[in-house]
Coordinates of C-alpha atoms in Angstrom, one line a residue:
X1 CA 94.0 -43.9 -156.0
X2 CA 91.4 -44.3 -153.1
X3 CA 93.4 -47.2 -151.4
X4 CA 96.5 -45.2 -151.3
X5 CA 94.2 -42.1 -150.0
X6 CA 93.9 -45.0 -147.0
X7 CA 97.4 -45.3 -145.7
X8 CA 98.1 -41.8 -146.3
X9 CA 95.2 -40.4 -143.8
X10 CA 96.7 -42.2 -141.1
X11 CA 100.4 -41.9 -142.1
X12 CA 99.7 -38.1 -142.2
X13 CA 98.5 -37.9 -138.9
X14 CA 101.3 -40.1 -137.5
X15 CA 102.7 -37.3 -138.2
X16 CA 101.2 -34.8 -136.5
X17 CA 100.7 -36.3 -133.6
X18 CA 104.6 -36.6 -133.7
X19 CA 105.6 -33.4 -133.9
X20 CA 102.4 -32.7 -131.6
X21 CA 103.8 -34.5 -128.9
X22 CA 108.1 -33.5 -130.2
X23 CA 106.3 -29.4 -129.5
X24 CA 105.2 -30.4 -125.8
X25 CA 108.0 -31.8 -125.5
X26 CA 110.4 -28.9 -126.4
X27 CA 107.6 -26.9 -124.4
X28 CA 107.7 -28.3 -121.2
X29 CA 111.6 -28.3 -121.6
X30 CA 112.2 -24.6 -122.3
X31 CA 109.9 -23.2 -119.2
X32 CA 111.3 -26.2 -117.0
X33 CA 115.0 -25.1 -118.4
X34 CA 114.9 -21.2 -117.9
X35 CA 110.8 -20.5 -116.0
X36 CA 113.1 -21.9 -112.6
X37 CA 115.1 -19.4 -113.1
X38 CA 114.1 -16.1 -114.5
X39 CA 111.7 -16.6 -110.3
X40 CA 114.9 -16.5 -108.8
X41 CA 116.2 -13.8 -110.6
X42 CA 113.3 -11.8 -109.4
X43 CA 114.1 -13.1 -105.9
X44 CA 117.3 -11.1 -106.7
X45 CA 119.8 -14.1 -107.3
X46 CA 121.8 -14.9 -109.7
X47 CA 123.2 -18.3 -111.4
X48 CA 126.3 -18.3 -110.7
X49 CA 130.1 -21.3 -111.2
X50 CA 132.3 -21.2 -108.8
X51 CA 135.7 -23.0 -109.6
X52 CA 136.4 -25.3 -106.4
X53 CA 139.4 -27.5 -107.7
X54 CA 137.7 -30.1 -109.0
X55 CA 134.1 -29.2 -110.6
X56 CA 133.0 -26.3 -110.9
X57 CA 129.4 -25.9 -108.9
X58 CA 126.5 -24.3 -110.7
X59 CA 123.9 -22.5 -107.7
X60 CA 122.9 -19.5 -107.0
X61 CA 123.7 -16.3 -105.4
X62 CA 121.9 -13.0 -103.6
X63 CA 125.2 -10.9 -103.9
X64 CA 125.1 -9.6 -100.2
X65 CA 128.4 -8.9 -97.9
X66 CA 129.0 -8.8 -95.0
X67 CA 125.6 -10.0 -93.8
X68 CA 125.6 -13.8 -93.0
X69 CA 125.4 -16.9 -95.0
X70 CA 123.5 -19.1 -95.5
X71 CA 123.6 -22.8 -97.7
X72 CA 120.6 -24.3 -98.6
X73 CA 121.4 -28.1 -99.9
X74 CA 118.2 -30.0 -101.8
X75 CA 117.6 -33.8 -102.5
X76 CA 118.6 -36.0 -104.3
X77 CA 117.4 -36.2 -108.2
X78 CA 115.8 -32.2 -107.4
X79 CA 118.7 -29.6 -107.8
X80 CA 119.0 -25.8 -106.8
X81 CA 115.2 -24.8 -108.3
X82 CA 113.3 -26.2 -104.8
X83 CA 114.3 -23.2 -102.9
X84 CA 114.3 -19.0 -104.4
X85 CA 110.2 -19.1 -103.5
X86 CA 111.8 -20.2 -99.6
X87 CA 114.3 -18.2 -100.5
X88 CA 113.6 -15.4 -101.5
X89 CA 112.2 -14.5 -97.1
X90 CA 116.0 -14.2 -96.4
X91 CA 117.9 -11.3 -99.6
X92 CA 117.9 -8.9 -97.7
X93 CA 119.4 -9.6 -94.5
X94 CA 122.1 -12.6 -95.1
X95 CA 124.2 -14.3 -98.3
X96 CA 121.7 -16.8 -99.6
X97 CA 123.8 -19.1 -101.4
X98 CA 122.3 -22.0 -103.4
X99 CA 123.9 -24.9 -104.6
X100 CA 123.8 -28.0 -107.8
X101 CA 125.4 -30.4 -105.3
X102 CA 127.9 -32.5 -107.9
X103 CA 125.8 -34.9 -109.7
X104 CA 122.7 -32.6 -109.8
X105 CA 121.3 -29.8 -111.8
X106 CA 123.4 -27.7 -113.6
X107 CA 126.5 -28.5 -111.8
X108 CA 126.4 -31.6 -114.2
X109 CA 127.1 -35.3 -113.6
X110 CA 130.7 -37.3 -114.3
X111 CA 130.9 -40.8 -113.4
X112 CA 134.2 -41.1 -112.0
X113 CA 132.9 -38.5 -109.2
X114 CA 132.6 -39.7 -105.5
X115 CA 128.6 -39.0 -104.4
X116 CA 129.6 -39.9 -100.8
X117 CA 128.7 -37.5 -98.2
X118 CA 132.1 -36.7 -96.5
X119 CA 132.6 -36.1 -99.9
X120 CA 129.6 -33.2 -101.1
X121 CA 130.4 -31.7 -97.6
X122 CA 134.7 -31.2 -98.0
X123 CA 132.9 -29.8 -101.1
X124 CA 130.6 -27.7 -99.6
X125 CA 133.5 -26.4 -97.3
X126 CA 135.8 -25.3 -101.0
X127 CA 132.6 -23.7 -102.6
X128 CA 132.9 -21.8 -99.2
X129 CA 135.8 -21.2 -99.0
X130 CA 136.0 -19.7 -102.5
X131 CA 133.5 -17.3 -102.1
X132 CA 135.5 -16.4 -98.6
X133 CA 132.8 -16.7 -95.8
X134 CA 134.3 -18.3 -92.5
X135 CA 130.9 -20.0 -91.6
X136 CA 127.0 -20.3 -92.4
X137 CA 124.3 -21.3 -91.5
X138 CA 123.8 -25.0 -93.4
X139 CA 120.3 -26.4 -94.4
X140 CA 119.3 -29.0 -96.0
X141 CA 116.2 -31.4 -97.3
X142 CA 116.1 -35.4 -97.4
X143 CA 119.7 -35.8 -98.8
X144 CA 120.6 -32.3 -98.4
X145 CA 119.5 -33.2 -95.1
X146 CA 121.5 -35.7 -94.1
X147 CA 124.9 -33.5 -95.9
X148 CA 123.9 -30.4 -93.6
X149 CA 124.7 -32.9 -90.4
X150 CA 127.6 -34.1 -91.7
X151 CA 129.2 -30.5 -92.1
X152 CA 127.7 -29.8 -88.3
X153 CA 129.6 -32.5 -87.4
X154 CA 132.7 -32.7 -89.9
X155 CA 132.9 -28.5 -89.4
X156 CA 131.4 -28.0 -86.7
X157 CA 133.3 -24.9 -87.0
X158 CA 132.5 -23.2 -90.1
X159 CA 128.7 -24.2 -88.9
X160 CA 126.3 -21.8 -87.2
X161 CA 123.6 -23.8 -87.3
X162 CA 121.9 -27.5 -88.7
X163 CA 118.6 -28.1 -89.9
X164 CA 117.7 -31.1 -90.9
X165 CA 114.5 -31.3 -93.5
X166 CA 112.9 -34.2 -93.7
X167 CA 116.8 -36.0 -94.0
X168 CA 117.5 -38.8 -94.8
X169 CA 120.8 -40.6 -92.8
X170 CA 119.4 -42.2 -90.0
X171 CA 117.1 -45.7 -89.1
X172 CA 114.0 -45.8 -89.8
X173 CA 111.4 -47.6 -86.7
X174 CA 108.2 -47.3 -89.5
X175 CA 108.8 -48.4 -93.4
X176 CA 107.9 -45.5 -95.3
X177 CA 106.2 -46.0 -98.7
X178 CA 109.6 -46.0 -100.1
X179 CA 111.2 -48.2 -98.6
X180 CA 108.6 -50.3 -98.9
X181 CA 109.3 -50.4 -102.5
X182 CA 113.0 -50.4 -102.3
X183 CA 112.4 -53.5 -100.0
X184 CA 110.7 -55.4 -103.2
X185 CA 113.5 -54.7 -105.9
X186 CA 112.0 -51.0 -106.8
X187 CA 113.6 -48.0 -106.9
X188 CA 110.7 -44.8 -107.2
X189 CA 113.2 -42.5 -108.7
X190 CA 114.5 -44.3 -111.2
X191 CA 111.9 -44.4 -114.1
X192 CA 111.4 -46.1 -117.6
X193 CA 108.0 -43.7 -118.1
X194 CA 105.9 -41.3 -117.4
X195 CA 103.7 -44.1 -116.6
X196 CA 105.9 -44.6 -112.6
X197 CA 107.0 -40.9 -113.1
X198 CA 103.5 -39.9 -112.6
X199 CA 103.1 -42.5 -109.7
X200 CA 106.2 -41.3 -108.7
X201 CA 105.7 -38.1 -108.1
X202 CA 103.0 -37.6 -105.3
X203 CA 105.7 -39.2 -102.9
X204 CA 107.3 -36.2 -103.1
X205 CA 105.0 -34.0 -102.3
X206 CA 101.9 -33.2 -100.1
X207 CA 100.4 -30.6 -100.8
X208 CA 103.1 -29.8 -104.3
X209 CA 103.2 -26.1 -105.7
X210 CA 101.0 -26.2 -108.6
X211 CA 102.7 -27.3 -112.0
X212 CA 101.6 -27.2 -115.6
X213 CA 101.3 -30.6 -117.1
X214 CA 103.3 -30.5 -120.3
X215 CA 105.9 -29.0 -116.8
X216 CA 105.3 -31.9 -114.9
X217 CA 106.0 -34.6 -118.1
X218 CA 109.3 -32.9 -119.2
X219 CA 110.2 -33.4 -115.2
X220 CA 109.7 -37.0 -116.4
X221 CA 111.6 -37.4 -119.2
X222 CA 114.1 -36.1 -117.4
X223 CA 114.1 -38.1 -115.4
X224 CA 114.3 -41.0 -117.8
X225 CA 116.8 -39.6 -119.3
X226 CA 119.0 -39.3 -116.0
X227 CA 118.0 -43.1 -115.1
X228 CA 121.6 -44.3 -114.9
X229 CA 123.4 -41.7 -113.1
X230 CA 120.3 -41.5 -110.4
X231 CA 121.1 -45.2 -109.7
X232 CA 124.9 -43.7 -109.5
X233 CA 124.8 -41.4 -107.6
X234 CA 122.7 -43.2 -105.4
X235 CA 124.3 -45.9 -104.2
X236 CA 127.2 -43.2 -103.3
X237 CA 125.5 -41.4 -100.9
X238 CA 123.5 -44.6 -99.6
X239 CA 127.0 -46.2 -98.3
X240 CA 128.0 -43.5 -96.4
X241 CA 128.3 -44.3 -93.0
X242 CA 124.6 -43.8 -90.9
X243 CA 124.3 -41.2 -88.0
X244 CA 123.0 -42.7 -85.7
X245 CA 125.9 -43.1 -83.6
X246 CA 127.1 -40.4 -84.7
X247 CA 123.4 -38.0 -83.1
X248 CA 125.1 -37.1 -79.9
X249 CA 128.3 -35.8 -81.5
X250 CA 126.1 -32.6 -82.2
X251 CA 127.1 -29.7 -80.9
X252 CA 125.4 -26.4 -82.7
X253 CA 122.6 -25.4 -82.9
X254 CA 119.7 -28.0 -84.8
X255 CA 116.5 -27.9 -86.4
X256 CA 114.8 -30.3 -87.3
X257 CA 111.9 -30.7 -89.3
X258 CA 109.7 -33.6 -90.8
X259 CA 106.2 -33.4 -93.2
X260 CA 103.6 -35.7 -91.4
X261 CA 103.0 -37.2 -94.4
X262 CA 107.3 -38.0 -96.6
X263 CA 105.8 -41.2 -98.0
X264 CA 110.0 -41.0 -99.1
X265 CA 110.8 -40.3 -95.2
X266 CA 108.8 -42.1 -92.5
X267 CA 108.8 -38.9 -90.1
X268 CA 108.9 -41.9 -87.0
X269 CA 112.6 -41.4 -88.1
X270 CA 112.4 -38.2 -85.4
X271 CA 112.5 -39.6 -82.1
X272 CA 115.8 -41.8 -83.2
X273 CA 117.1 -38.1 -84.0
X274 CA 115.9 -36.3 -80.6
X275 CA 117.3 -39.5 -79.2
X276 CA 120.0 -39.2 -80.8
X277 CA 120.0 -34.6 -79.9
X278 CA 118.0 -33.4 -76.8
X279 CA 118.5 -29.7 -77.5
X280 CA 117.2 -30.3 -81.0
X281 CA 114.6 -27.7 -82.2
X282 CA 111.4 -30.0 -84.0
X283 CA 108.4 -29.4 -86.2
X284 CA 106.2 -32.3 -86.9
X285 CA 103.8 -30.5 -90.0
X286 CA 100.7 -31.9 -90.3
X287 CA 98.9 -32.5 -93.8
X288 CA 103.2 -31.7 -95.5
X289 CA 105.1 -33.9 -97.1
X290 CA 108.5 -35.0 -98.4
X291 CA 109.4 -31.1 -99.0
X292 CA 108.2 -28.4 -97.2
X293 CA 110.1 -25.9 -98.1
X294 CA 108.9 -26.0 -101.5
X295 CA 105.0 -27.0 -100.4
X296 CA 104.8 -23.8 -97.8
X297 CA 108.1 -22.6 -98.0
X298 CA 106.4 -18.5 -96.5
X299 CA 105.2 -20.7 -93.6
X300 CA 108.7 -22.3 -93.0
X301 CA 110.5 -19.4 -93.9
X302 CA 108.9 -17.5 -90.9
X303 CA 109.3 -20.9 -88.2
X304 CA 113.7 -20.7 -89.4
X305 CA 113.7 -17.0 -89.8
X306 CA 112.6 -16.7 -85.7
X307 CA 115.2 -19.9 -85.5
X308 CA 117.8 -17.8 -87.1
X309 CA 117.3 -15.1 -84.9
X310 CA 116.3 -16.5 -81.8
X311 CA 121.1 -18.1 -81.9

């Protein structure tokens, strides 16, 4: 009997530990899925799905008919939830549209979709058509910054202004931490376990907003679950033609932001953009990483508002 009890105790402890981990994961995923939507609704955004023909795009939108439109585009592996704390500063004076791009967020992923920048740009235009919006200011981060520039270049008549935030899409005179990893055959976005996520997450921001550990663990689990999808999307958008040769064609009012502590895309690309677009307004944020609109939402929103009001 004593031997049976000795065997039963570790089994019971293992079962309890498993139940605890399962409950911990469930709480984290619930918070991750719902807290950001609740916060966005407090700021005046509704969740919607809009049919653009070949898919339905999920998005946040405030209803402000007759006001100028702003479209906010997230980066690779992110989603619309990176924007609301920045976007709340514009809900009174603008129509704000924040889509989950194809392959991301609530829009979802399909292996057959084209994840290149020209296809994603055409989808943003189809979204504006579906919402009966002729022209819009476009602002995008990282992959979304690359996409913002492609929209401004391919659809200048529909682009009131273009703001690129730590954008991909050009050469980088100096390699970032991410590019050094890619040269070694390691893509930091393709996460296999929580330890890898804990190394990756600090690369995304120098001053991240507070998130409980239970939520961070849920985010890490989502990266792990989506690894194959992210690999497909990464290959799609990295196959898009680079912007370097086209930058002189950028004719719409344009602004460039970069965090000088960006570990994913090195700030040295600023000189490439400035050489290609002499009229570009540029802001380099000291002590900030890859996502200024998340790290310093109020401060960056003031700069963006001043830019829009000066047009």
